[in-house]
Amino acid sequence: MSDLDSILQPIADAIKKGKKVTFFNGAGISTSAGIPDFRSPESGLYANLAKLNLPFAEAVFDLDFFMENPQPFYTLASELYPGSFAPTKFHQMIKLLQDQNSLSRVYTQNIDTLERLAGVEDKYIVEAHGSFATNHCVQCHSEMDTETLKKDMKENRIPSCRSCEGYVKPDIVFFGEGLPKSFFKTWSKDSKHVEIAIVAGTSLTVQPFAFLPSEVGKKALRILINKEKVGDFKHHPRKSDIIVLNDCDLIAEKLCGLLGIEDKLNELYEKGKSKYSKPETKEELVHDIEEKLKSEANLKQKEPSEEQEETTPKKEDKEEEELTDLVDKLKI
Ligand code: OAD
């Protein structure tokens, strides 16, 4: 048994005995999906915002700054908008724990919705810092539907309110705004009943979220999975704390191994990844094109009727679009 296995064994044992896990997630659980975290010294977002010309890095998520100049936020949002990132092994582990009835709740600071994409049900998720799912005008608070917002973004327009022309912002919690009521309501019910607290991929610097691990009952088993010691685990460690300074995905693999669900984890992960995968090599691109040609050969056997031809887009246009997509996908 490896060192990591023996460190993680008490968590696996507790889960096998029927104890449930409450997660406290941060950006570090999504870095392997290609989404940078915020505070890692070189790769974090705040270290790479020079191009946005900000007075200070966190201004990009500052409400007062947004009201003056929403452009930096929308530049960043167009890169980070959910839809092109696949859940990581860590997200898939949460889904597997849900499936075997070992999940109590997922408190997440992340706005990438990857827990949802992995299939974790709404009733388990508390998005403490909001999400891109809904949008409101910062002046008159009218709602804007996501399709309209995305259309404005795609056409390089700052989404603005159709009623008062104020700027529209996705309901991500900015500095200067309160957390959703549901966060406080759910935590007041949960805090005393946490059995296993897994705190992962967070610097525990943003309040009130950063306080949560210190508020779980003394009987709870607390685990930190992070690249460095943070928050309460650093300043007020408990005797029973388990601190694993390692990669979130690796720990997900190890823990699932101890629970006997590693194969399921790999299966879910590969399945999730294939939905978003881009060809990495020429061979993969050629394979994609061959597949496309095969499916076209099948289609040719069923020529459309005249009526259909009028309503469907021209075949050559579609072909060109699809080939452009494939070429866009090639990133070597
Ligand atoms: P941070 O960037 O502050 O912290 C991420 C933590 O994850 C750091 O301690 C990293 O070392 C660690 N980490 C990164 N990759 C990892 C990996 N693969 N395995 C293990 N650990 C890893 O991100 P958060 O704590 O989530 O607010 O930041 C909290 C809030 O600050 C965010 O929600 C955001 C930001 O301002 C809003 O957007 C409102």
mmCIF file of C-alpha atoms and ligand atoms in Angstrom:
data_model
loop_
_atom_site.group_PDB
_atom_site.id
_atom_site.type_symbol
_atom_site.label_atom_id
_atom_site.label_comp_id
_atom_site.label_asym_id
_atom_site.label_seq_id
_atom_site.Cartn_x
_atom_site.Cartn_y
_atom_site.Cartn_z
ATOM 1 C CA MET A 1 0.000 0.000 0.000
ATOM 2 C CA SER A 2 1.433 3.406 -0.982
ATOM 3 C CA ASP A 3 1.901 6.282 1.460
ATOM 4 C CA LEU A 4 -0.984 8.131 -0.142
ATOM 5 C CA ASP A 5 -3.236 5.087 0.199
ATOM 6 C CA SER A 6 -2.537 4.830 3.918
ATOM 7 C CA ILE A 7 -3.192 8.563 4.401
ATOM 8 C CA LEU A 8 -6.509 8.250 2.556
ATOM 9 C CA GLN A 9 -7.596 4.936 4.116
ATOM 10 C CA PRO A 10 -9.460 6.530 7.093
ATOM 11 C CA ILE A 11 -11.590 8.534 4.638
ATOM 12 C CA ALA A 12 -12.401 5.440 2.588
ATOM 13 C CA ASP A 13 -13.231 3.536 5.801
ATOM 14 C CA ALA A 14 -15.553 6.299 7.013
ATOM 15 C CA ILE A 15 -17.346 6.367 3.640
ATOM 16 C CA LYS A 16 -17.672 2.571 3.648
ATOM 17 C CA LYS A 17 -19.234 2.793 7.111
ATOM 18 C CA GLY A 18 -21.950 5.031 5.666
ATOM 19 C CA LYS A 19 -20.664 8.500 6.588
ATOM 20 C CA LYS A 20 -21.466 11.168 4.011
ATOM 21 C CA VAL A 21 -19.177 13.689 2.406
ATOM 22 C CA THR A 22 -19.629 17.455 2.248
ATOM 23 C CA PHE A 23 -17.350 19.139 -0.293
ATOM 24 C CA PHE A 24 -15.933 22.665 -0.089
ATOM 25 C CA ASN A 25 -14.546 23.317 -3.552
ATOM 26 C CA GLY A 26 -12.356 25.965 -5.096
ATOM 27 C CA ALA A 27 -10.764 26.734 -8.445
ATOM 28 C CA GLY A 28 -7.964 24.161 -7.967
ATOM 29 C CA ILE A 29 -10.385 21.291 -8.702
ATOM 30 C CA SER A 30 -10.882 22.658 -12.244
ATOM 31 C CA THR A 31 -7.339 23.548 -13.276
ATOM 32 C CA SER A 32 -6.836 20.195 -14.999
ATOM 33 C CA ALA A 33 -9.889 20.992 -17.150
ATOM 34 C CA GLY A 34 -7.916 23.952 -18.514
ATOM 35 C CA ILE A 35 -9.491 26.667 -16.356
ATOM 36 C CA PRO A 36 -6.863 28.671 -14.470
ATOM 37 C CA ASP A 37 -7.292 29.251 -10.743
ATOM 38 C CA PHE A 38 -7.100 32.767 -9.345
ATOM 39 C CA ARG A 39 -4.095 32.997 -7.043
ATOM 40 C CA SER A 40 -1.459 30.514 -8.202
ATOM 41 C CA PRO A 41 1.639 32.702 -8.579
ATOM 42 C CA GLU A 42 2.365 32.126 -12.285
ATOM 43 C CA SER A 43 -0.593 30.361 -13.848
ATOM 44 C CA GLY A 44 -3.400 32.021 -11.820
ATOM 45 C CA LEU A 45 -5.814 34.479 -13.425
ATOM 46 C CA TYR A 46 -4.833 37.381 -11.219
ATOM 47 C CA ALA A 47 -1.202 37.071 -12.318
ATOM 48 C CA ASN A 48 -2.214 37.103 -15.970
ATOM 49 C CA LEU A 49 -4.586 39.998 -16.210
ATOM 50 C CA ALA A 50 -2.060 42.593 -17.406
ATOM 51 C CA LYS A 51 -3.625 42.520 -20.863
ATOM 52 C CA LEU A 52 -6.881 43.746 -19.373
ATOM 53 C CA ASN A 53 -5.300 46.962 -18.089
ATOM 54 C CA LEU A 54 -6.846 46.829 -14.627
ATOM 55 C CA PRO A 55 -6.113 49.157 -11.688
ATOM 56 C CA PHE A 56 -5.799 46.001 -9.499
ATOM 57 C CA ALA A 57 -6.266 42.354 -10.465
ATOM 58 C CA GLU A 58 -9.470 41.678 -8.518
ATOM 59 C CA ALA A 59 -11.134 44.681 -10.215
ATOM 60 C CA VAL A 60 -12.266 42.277 -12.912
ATOM 61 C CA PHE A 61 -14.795 40.904 -10.374
ATOM 62 C CA ASP A 62 -15.471 44.218 -8.599
ATOM 63 C CA LEU A 63 -18.979 45.639 -8.852
ATOM 64 C CA ASP A 64 -18.009 49.343 -8.694
ATOM 65 C CA PHE A 65 -15.378 48.807 -11.361
ATOM 66 C CA PHE A 66 -17.812 46.824 -13.542
ATOM 67 C CA MET A 67 -20.369 49.673 -13.403
ATOM 68 C CA GLU A 68 -17.674 51.992 -14.818
ATOM 69 C CA ASN A 69 -16.008 49.588 -17.213
ATOM 70 C CA PRO A 70 -17.473 46.139 -17.879
ATOM 71 C CA GLN A 71 -15.154 45.395 -20.821
ATOM 72 C CA PRO A 72 -12.382 43.581 -18.855
ATOM 73 C CA PHE A 73 -14.956 41.270 -17.259
ATOM 74 C CA TYR A 74 -16.499 40.433 -20.635
ATOM 75 C CA THR A 75 -13.086 39.842 -22.204
ATOM 76 C CA LEU A 76 -12.378 37.312 -19.465
ATOM 77 C CA ALA A 77 -15.915 35.887 -19.519
ATOM 78 C CA SER A 78 -15.655 35.093 -23.229
ATOM 79 C CA GLU A 79 -12.628 32.904 -22.442
ATOM 80 C CA LEU A 80 -14.116 31.234 -19.386
ATOM 81 C CA TYR A 81 -17.756 30.896 -20.424
ATOM 82 C CA PRO A 82 -19.020 27.381 -19.600
ATOM 83 C CA GLY A 83 -19.455 25.066 -22.560
ATOM 84 C CA SER A 84 -15.956 24.173 -23.661
ATOM 85 C CA PHE A 85 -14.548 22.550 -20.535
ATOM 86 C CA ALA A 86 -15.088 18.958 -19.420
ATOM 87 C CA PRO A 87 -15.422 17.816 -15.793
ATOM 88 C CA THR A 88 -12.222 16.525 -14.181
ATOM 89 C CA LYS A 89 -11.721 13.256 -12.338
ATOM 90 C CA PHE A 90 -12.354 15.127 -9.101
ATOM 91 C CA HIS A 91 -15.793 16.258 -10.357
ATOM 92 C CA GLN A 92 -16.556 12.723 -11.518
ATOM 93 C CA MET A 93 -15.630 11.351 -8.087
ATOM 94 C CA ILE A 94 -18.270 13.638 -6.551
ATOM 95 C CA LYS A 95 -20.826 12.244 -9.011
ATOM 96 C CA LEU A 96 -19.872 8.669 -8.095
ATOM 97 C CA LEU A 97 -20.236 9.427 -4.378
ATOM 98 C CA GLN A 98 -23.690 10.834 -5.149
ATOM 99 C CA ASP A 99 -24.583 7.641 -7.017
ATOM 100 C CA GLN A 100 -23.641 5.435 -4.079
ATOM 101 C CA ASN A 101 -25.515 7.681 -1.612
ATOM 102 C CA SER A 102 -22.334 8.950 0.067
ATOM 103 C CA LEU A 103 -22.810 12.624 -0.796
ATOM 104 C CA SER A 104 -24.260 15.166 1.595
ATOM 105 C CA ARG A 105 -23.601 18.510 -0.125
ATOM 106 C CA VAL A 106 -21.258 20.348 -2.485
ATOM 107 C CA TYR A 107 -20.391 23.911 -1.515
ATOM 108 C CA THR A 108 -18.532 25.399 -4.443
ATOM 109 C CA GLN A 109 -16.917 28.760 -5.079
ATOM 110 C CA ASN A 110 -16.576 27.872 -8.739
ATOM 111 C CA ILE A 111 -18.620 29.470 -11.478
ATOM 112 C CA ASP A 112 -17.674 26.914 -14.115
ATOM 113 C CA THR A 113 -20.675 24.621 -13.392
ATOM 114 C CA LEU A 114 -18.482 21.522 -13.827
ATOM 115 C CA GLU A 115 -20.107 19.793 -10.844
ATOM 116 C CA ARG A 116 -23.432 20.060 -12.701
ATOM 117 C CA LEU A 117 -21.903 18.903 -15.972
ATOM 118 C CA ALA A 118 -20.550 15.841 -14.199
ATOM 119 C CA GLY A 119 -24.147 15.014 -13.279
ATOM 120 C CA VAL A 120 -24.290 16.118 -9.649
ATOM 121 C CA GLU A 121 -27.920 16.946 -8.925
ATOM 122 C CA ASP A 122 -29.119 20.450 -8.191
ATOM 123 C CA LYS A 123 -30.298 19.538 -4.663
ATOM 124 C CA TYR A 124 -26.701 18.802 -3.605
ATOM 125 C CA ILE A 125 -25.066 21.918 -5.054
ATOM 126 C CA VAL A 126 -24.644 25.299 -3.366
ATOM 127 C CA GLU A 127 -22.975 27.735 -5.763
ATOM 128 C CA ALA A 128 -21.707 30.170 -3.161
ATOM 129 C CA HIS A 129 -20.345 32.621 -5.714
ATOM 130 C CA GLY A 130 -23.250 32.290 -8.128
ATOM 131 C CA SER A 131 -22.965 31.130 -11.720
ATOM 132 C CA PHE A 132 -23.411 32.070 -15.366
ATOM 133 C CA ALA A 133 -26.840 30.446 -15.393
ATOM 134 C CA THR A 134 -28.855 33.686 -14.946
ATOM 135 C CA ASN A 135 -28.145 37.369 -15.661
ATOM 136 C CA HIS A 136 -29.479 40.705 -14.421
ATOM 137 C CA CYS A 137 -29.186 44.387 -15.230
ATOM 138 C CA VAL A 138 -27.028 46.119 -12.593
ATOM 139 C CA GLN A 139 -29.290 49.239 -12.787
ATOM 140 C CA CYS A 140 -32.927 48.105 -12.905
ATOM 141 C CA HIS A 141 -32.346 44.401 -12.059
ATOM 142 C CA SER A 142 -34.394 43.132 -15.012
ATOM 143 C CA GLU A 143 -33.426 39.612 -16.023
ATOM 144 C CA MET A 144 -31.808 38.901 -19.379
ATOM 145 C CA ASP A 145 -31.981 35.369 -20.766
ATOM 146 C CA THR A 146 -28.704 33.612 -21.389
ATOM 147 C CA GLU A 147 -29.234 33.281 -25.151
ATOM 148 C CA THR A 148 -29.551 37.071 -25.540
ATOM 149 C CA LEU A 149 -26.491 37.633 -23.355
ATOM 150 C CA LYS A 150 -24.454 35.117 -25.334
ATOM 151 C CA LYS A 151 -25.562 36.686 -28.608
ATOM 152 C CA ASP A 152 -24.405 40.132 -27.447
ATOM 153 C CA MET A 153 -21.096 38.642 -26.315
ATOM 154 C CA LYS A 154 -20.626 36.828 -29.620
ATOM 155 C CA GLU A 155 -21.211 40.064 -31.508
ATOM 156 C CA ASN A 156 -18.655 41.838 -29.288
ATOM 157 C CA ARG A 157 -21.282 44.012 -27.606
ATOM 158 C CA ILE A 158 -21.392 44.561 -23.851
ATOM 159 C CA PRO A 159 -24.731 42.985 -22.924
ATOM 160 C CA SER A 160 -27.040 45.846 -21.987
ATOM 161 C CA CYS A 161 -30.547 45.943 -20.615
ATOM 162 C CA ARG A 162 -33.351 46.083 -23.182
ATOM 163 C CA SER A 163 -35.434 48.217 -20.742
ATOM 164 C CA CYS A 164 -33.005 50.796 -19.273
ATOM 165 C CA GLU A 165 -29.753 50.209 -21.235
ATOM 166 C CA GLY A 166 -27.828 49.534 -17.995
ATOM 167 C CA TYR A 167 -25.043 46.956 -18.128
ATOM 168 C CA VAL A 168 -26.108 43.336 -17.669
ATOM 169 C CA LYS A 169 -23.980 40.976 -15.596
ATOM 170 C CA PRO A 170 -24.212 37.221 -15.096
ATOM 171 C CA ASP A 171 -25.243 36.419 -11.520
ATOM 172 C CA ILE A 172 -21.706 35.690 -10.403
ATOM 173 C CA VAL A 173 -21.060 37.166 -6.964
ATOM 174 C CA PHE A 174 -18.699 40.122 -7.381
ATOM 175 C CA PHE A 175 -16.696 41.807 -4.641
ATOM 176 C CA GLY A 176 -19.182 44.306 -3.199
ATOM 177 C CA GLU A 177 -22.157 41.936 -3.497
ATOM 178 C CA GLY A 178 -23.756 39.552 -1.004
ATOM 179 C CA LEU A 179 -23.765 35.780 -1.394
ATOM 180 C CA PRO A 180 -27.023 34.095 -2.437
ATOM 181 C CA LYS A 181 -29.562 33.674 0.404
ATOM 182 C CA SER A 182 -29.647 29.951 -0.316
ATOM 183 C CA PHE A 183 -25.992 29.703 0.724
ATOM 184 C CA PHE A 184 -26.679 30.952 4.275
ATOM 185 C CA LYS A 185 -29.956 29.046 4.566
ATOM 186 C CA THR A 186 -28.456 25.726 3.543
ATOM 187 C CA TRP A 187 -25.299 26.168 5.618
ATOM 188 C CA SER A 188 -27.310 26.972 8.767
ATOM 189 C CA LYS A 189 -29.013 23.573 8.303
ATOM 190 C CA ASP A 190 -25.875 21.644 7.313
ATOM 191 C CA SER A 191 -23.097 23.022 9.506
ATOM 192 C CA LYS A 192 -23.782 20.889 12.566
ATOM 193 C CA HIS A 193 -24.273 17.692 10.588
ATOM 194 C CA VAL A 194 -21.128 17.502 8.504
ATOM 195 C CA GLU A 195 -19.568 14.039 8.852
ATOM 196 C CA ILE A 196 -16.702 14.154 6.367
ATOM 197 C CA ALA A 197 -15.541 17.567 5.113
ATOM 198 C CA ILE A 198 -13.396 17.481 1.973
ATOM 199 C CA VAL A 199 -11.909 20.916 1.298
ATOM 200 C CA ALA A 200 -10.253 20.943 -2.112
ATOM 201 C CA GLY A 201 -8.416 23.299 -4.467
ATOM 202 C CA THR A 202 -9.020 26.514 -2.571
ATOM 203 C CA SER A 203 -6.768 29.106 -0.974
ATOM 204 C CA LEU A 204 -9.540 29.768 1.605
ATOM 205 C CA THR A 205 -9.016 33.506 1.270
ATOM 206 C CA VAL A 206 -12.466 34.769 0.340
ATOM 207 C CA GLN A 207 -15.008 35.173 3.139
ATOM 208 C CA PRO A 208 -17.519 34.026 4.217
ATOM 209 C CA PHE A 209 -16.757 30.783 2.348
ATOM 210 C CA ALA A 210 -13.283 30.547 3.897
ATOM 211 C CA PHE A 211 -14.874 30.221 7.357
ATOM 212 C CA LEU A 212 -16.948 27.148 6.558
ATOM 213 C CA PRO A 213 -14.349 24.470 7.368
ATOM 214 C CA SER A 214 -13.781 26.065 10.791
ATOM 215 C CA GLU A 215 -17.508 25.868 11.508
ATOM 216 C CA VAL A 216 -17.979 22.127 11.057
ATOM 217 C CA GLY A 217 -18.527 20.185 14.302
ATOM 218 C CA LYS A 218 -15.555 18.761 16.199
ATOM 219 C CA LYS A 219 -16.618 15.200 15.419
ATOM 220 C CA ALA A 220 -16.343 15.743 11.684
ATOM 221 C CA LEU A 221 -13.381 14.324 9.805
ATOM 222 C CA ARG A 222 -11.761 17.202 7.906
ATOM 223 C CA ILE A 223 -9.569 16.647 4.849
ATOM 224 C CA LEU A 224 -7.637 19.267 2.904
ATOM 225 C CA ILE A 225 -6.617 18.389 -0.661
ATOM 226 C CA ASN A 226 -4.574 21.275 -1.967
ATOM 227 C CA LYS A 227 -1.139 22.223 -3.194
ATOM 228 C CA GLU A 228 -0.391 24.070 0.033
ATOM 229 C CA LYS A 229 -1.728 24.357 3.576
ATOM 230 C CA VAL A 230 -4.400 27.016 3.819
ATOM 231 C CA GLY A 231 -6.922 28.631 6.182
ATOM 232 C CA ASP A 232 -7.969 26.786 9.310
ATOM 233 C CA PHE A 233 -5.839 23.782 8.331
ATOM 234 C CA LYS A 234 -2.781 26.013 8.533
ATOM 235 C CA HIS A 235 -3.681 28.243 11.467
ATOM 236 C CA HIS A 236 -5.917 26.061 13.687
ATOM 237 C CA PRO A 237 -5.365 22.453 12.649
ATOM 238 C CA ARG A 238 -7.336 19.778 14.479
ATOM 239 C CA LYS A 239 -5.721 16.541 15.614
ATOM 240 C CA SER A 240 -7.899 14.435 13.350
ATOM 241 C CA ASP A 241 -7.328 16.584 10.229
ATOM 242 C CA ILE A 242 -5.994 14.829 7.155
ATOM 243 C CA ILE A 243 -3.873 17.099 5.010
ATOM 244 C CA VAL A 244 -2.933 15.905 1.544
ATOM 245 C CA LEU A 245 -0.707 18.339 -0.320
ATOM 246 C CA ASN A 246 -1.175 16.874 -3.743
ATOM 247 C CA ASP A 247 -3.125 17.079 -6.988
ATOM 248 C CA CYS A 248 -6.928 16.882 -6.738
ATOM 249 C CA ASP A 249 -7.314 14.432 -9.643
ATOM 250 C CA LEU A 250 -4.629 12.112 -8.353
ATOM 251 C CA ILE A 251 -6.322 12.006 -4.957
ATOM 252 C CA ALA A 252 -9.691 11.353 -6.616
ATOM 253 C CA GLU A 253 -8.115 8.360 -8.394
ATOM 254 C CA LYS A 254 -6.545 7.047 -5.196
ATOM 255 C CA LEU A 255 -9.681 7.475 -3.095
ATOM 256 C CA CYS A 256 -11.854 5.840 -5.741
ATOM 257 C CA GLY A 257 -9.284 3.023 -5.882
ATOM 258 C CA LEU A 258 -9.708 2.438 -2.138
ATOM 259 C CA LEU A 259 -13.491 2.492 -2.589
ATOM 260 C CA GLY A 260 -13.321 -0.013 -5.456
ATOM 261 C CA ILE A 261 -14.817 2.415 -7.985
ATOM 262 C CA GLU A 262 -11.704 3.422 -9.918
ATOM 263 C CA ASP A 263 -12.883 1.766 -13.164
ATOM 264 C CA LYS A 264 -16.170 3.621 -12.986
ATOM 265 C CA LEU A 265 -14.261 6.838 -12.413
ATOM 266 C CA ASN A 266 -12.108 6.343 -15.497
ATOM 267 C CA GLU A 267 -15.125 5.399 -17.579
ATOM 268 C CA LEU A 268 -17.104 8.497 -16.544
ATOM 269 C CA TYR A 269 -14.096 10.726 -17.035
ATOM 270 C CA GLU A 270 -13.349 9.462 -20.552
ATOM 271 C CA LYS A 271 -17.001 9.727 -21.506
ATOM 272 C CA GLY A 272 -17.215 13.302 -20.228
ATOM 273 C CA LYS A 273 -13.977 14.278 -21.903
ATOM 274 C CA SER A 274 -14.959 12.882 -25.295
ATOM 275 C CA LYS A 275 -17.926 15.278 -25.414
ATOM 276 C CA TYR A 276 -15.533 18.214 -25.433
ATOM 277 C CA SER A 277 -12.451 16.682 -26.988
ATOM 278 C CA LYS A 278 -10.528 18.341 -29.758
ATOM 279 C CA PRO A 279 -8.192 16.330 -32.012
ATOM 280 C CA GLU A 280 -4.673 16.666 -30.610
ATOM 281 C CA THR A 281 -2.761 15.229 -33.564
ATOM 282 C CA LYS A 282 -2.980 15.069 -37.346
ATOM 283 C CA GLU A 283 -3.908 11.369 -37.063
ATOM 284 C CA GLU A 284 -6.891 12.221 -34.854
ATOM 285 C CA LEU A 285 -7.989 14.953 -37.254
ATOM 286 C CA VAL A 286 -7.717 12.563 -40.221
ATOM 287 C CA HIS A 287 -9.770 10.034 -38.252
ATOM 288 C CA ASP A 288 -12.456 12.690 -37.618
ATOM 289 C CA ILE A 289 -12.540 13.590 -41.313
ATOM 290 C CA GLU A 290 -12.807 9.915 -42.317
ATOM 291 C CA GLU A 291 -15.711 9.484 -39.917
ATOM 292 C CA LYS A 292 -17.375 12.567 -41.380
ATOM 293 C CA LEU A 293 -16.929 11.285 -44.958
ATOM 294 C CA LYS A 294 -18.391 7.920 -43.972
ATOM 295 C CA SER A 295 -21.472 9.537 -42.478
ATOM 296 C CA GLU A 296 -21.816 11.724 -45.589
ATOM 297 C CA ALA A 297 -21.672 8.632 -47.813
ATOM 298 C CA ASN A 298 -24.560 7.260 -45.787
ATOM 299 C CA LEU A 299 -26.490 10.497 -46.148
ATOM 300 C CA LYS A 300 -26.029 10.532 -49.958
ATOM 301 C CA GLN A 301 -28.089 7.383 -50.176
ATOM 302 C CA LYS A 302 -31.056 9.379 -48.853
ATOM 303 C CA GLU A 303 -31.217 12.418 -51.194
ATOM 304 C CA PRO A 304 -33.584 15.092 -49.792
ATOM 305 C CA SER A 305 -36.860 15.892 -51.558
ATOM 306 C CA GLU A 306 -37.217 19.283 -53.349
ATOM 307 C CA GLU A 307 -39.291 20.619 -50.479
ATOM 308 C CA GLN A 308 -36.651 19.658 -47.947
ATOM 309 C CA GLU A 309 -33.943 21.182 -50.090
ATOM 310 C CA GLU A 310 -35.613 24.580 -49.879
ATOM 311 C CA THR A 311 -35.689 24.611 -46.067
ATOM 312 C CA THR A 312 -32.372 22.963 -45.211
ATOM 313 C CA PRO A 313 -29.094 24.927 -45.497
ATOM 314 C CA LYS A 314 -27.149 24.363 -48.726
ATOM 315 C CA LYS A 315 -25.039 21.201 -48.505
ATOM 316 C CA GLU A 316 -21.855 22.947 -49.693
ATOM 317 C CA ASP A 317 -22.287 25.669 -47.049
ATOM 318 C CA LYS A 318 -22.759 23.061 -44.354
ATOM 319 C CA GLU A 319 -19.762 21.064 -45.529
ATOM 320 C CA GLU A 320 -17.585 24.152 -45.505
ATOM 321 C CA GLU A 321 -18.764 25.061 -42.015
ATOM 322 C CA GLU A 322 -18.083 21.568 -40.698
ATOM 323 C CA LEU A 323 -14.633 21.373 -42.258
ATOM 324 C CA THR A 324 -13.763 24.803 -40.849
ATOM 325 C CA ASP A 325 -14.861 23.491 -37.446
ATOM 326 C CA LEU A 326 -12.605 20.473 -37.812
ATOM 327 C CA VAL A 327 -9.622 22.562 -38.849
ATOM 328 C CA ASP A 328 -10.289 24.931 -35.902
ATOM 329 C CA LYS A 329 -10.141 21.928 -33.662
ATOM 330 C CA LEU A 330 -6.611 21.021 -34.699
ATOM 331 C CA LYS A 331 -4.278 22.388 -32.038
ATOM 332 C CA ILE A 332 -0.825 21.039 -32.674
HETATM 333 P P1 OAD B 1 -7.530 30.355 -5.555
HETATM 334 O O1 OAD B 1 -6.888 30.560 -6.874
HETATM 335 O O2 OAD B 1 -7.470 31.456 -4.578
HETATM 336 O O3 OAD B 1 -6.918 29.045 -4.878
HETATM 337 C C1 OAD B 1 -6.753 27.838 -5.574
HETATM 338 C C2 OAD B 1 -5.967 26.876 -4.704
HETATM 339 O O4 OAD B 1 -5.958 25.619 -5.356
HETATM 340 C C3 OAD B 1 -4.522 27.292 -4.476
HETATM 341 O O5 OAD B 1 -4.195 27.095 -3.120
HETATM 342 C C4 OAD B 1 -3.743 26.330 -5.396
HETATM 343 O O6 OAD B 1 -2.470 26.023 -4.904
HETATM 344 C C5 OAD B 1 -4.628 25.110 -5.391
HETATM 345 N N1 OAD B 1 -4.543 24.271 -6.603
HETATM 346 C C6 OAD B 1 -4.482 24.665 -7.899
HETATM 347 N N2 OAD B 1 -4.496 23.590 -8.725
HETATM 348 C C7 OAD B 1 -4.566 22.495 -7.933
HETATM 349 C C8 OAD B 1 -4.603 21.084 -8.187
HETATM 350 N N3 OAD B 1 -4.613 20.592 -9.434
HETATM 351 N N4 OAD B 1 -4.668 20.242 -7.134
HETATM 352 C C9 OAD B 1 -4.655 20.723 -5.855
HETATM 353 N N5 OAD B 1 -4.637 22.042 -5.562
HETATM 354 C C10 OAD B 1 -4.593 22.918 -6.573
HETATM 355 O O7 OAD B 1 -9.035 29.918 -5.861
HETATM 356 P P2 OAD B 1 -10.295 29.937 -4.859
HETATM 357 O O8 OAD B 1 -9.869 29.630 -3.474
HETATM 358 O O9 OAD B 1 -11.341 29.106 -5.470
HETATM 359 O O10 OAD B 1 -14.310 34.722 -6.493
HETATM 360 O O11 OAD B 1 -10.707 31.457 -4.946
HETATM 361 C C11 OAD B 1 -11.822 31.909 -4.197
HETATM 362 C C12 OAD B 1 -12.529 33.040 -4.903
HETATM 363 O O12 OAD B 1 -11.599 34.083 -5.238
HETATM 364 C C13 OAD B 1 -13.106 32.655 -6.243
HETATM 365 O O13 OAD B 1 -14.358 32.036 -6.130
HETATM 366 C C14 OAD B 1 -13.190 33.968 -6.965
HETATM 367 C C15 OAD B 1 -11.905 34.609 -6.537
HETATM 368 O O14 OAD B 1 -11.912 35.986 -6.458
HETATM 369 C C16 OAD B 1 -15.205 35.157 -7.394
HETATM 370 O O15 OAD B 1 -15.156 34.916 -8.559
HETATM 371 C C17 OAD B 1 -16.308 35.951 -6.805
#
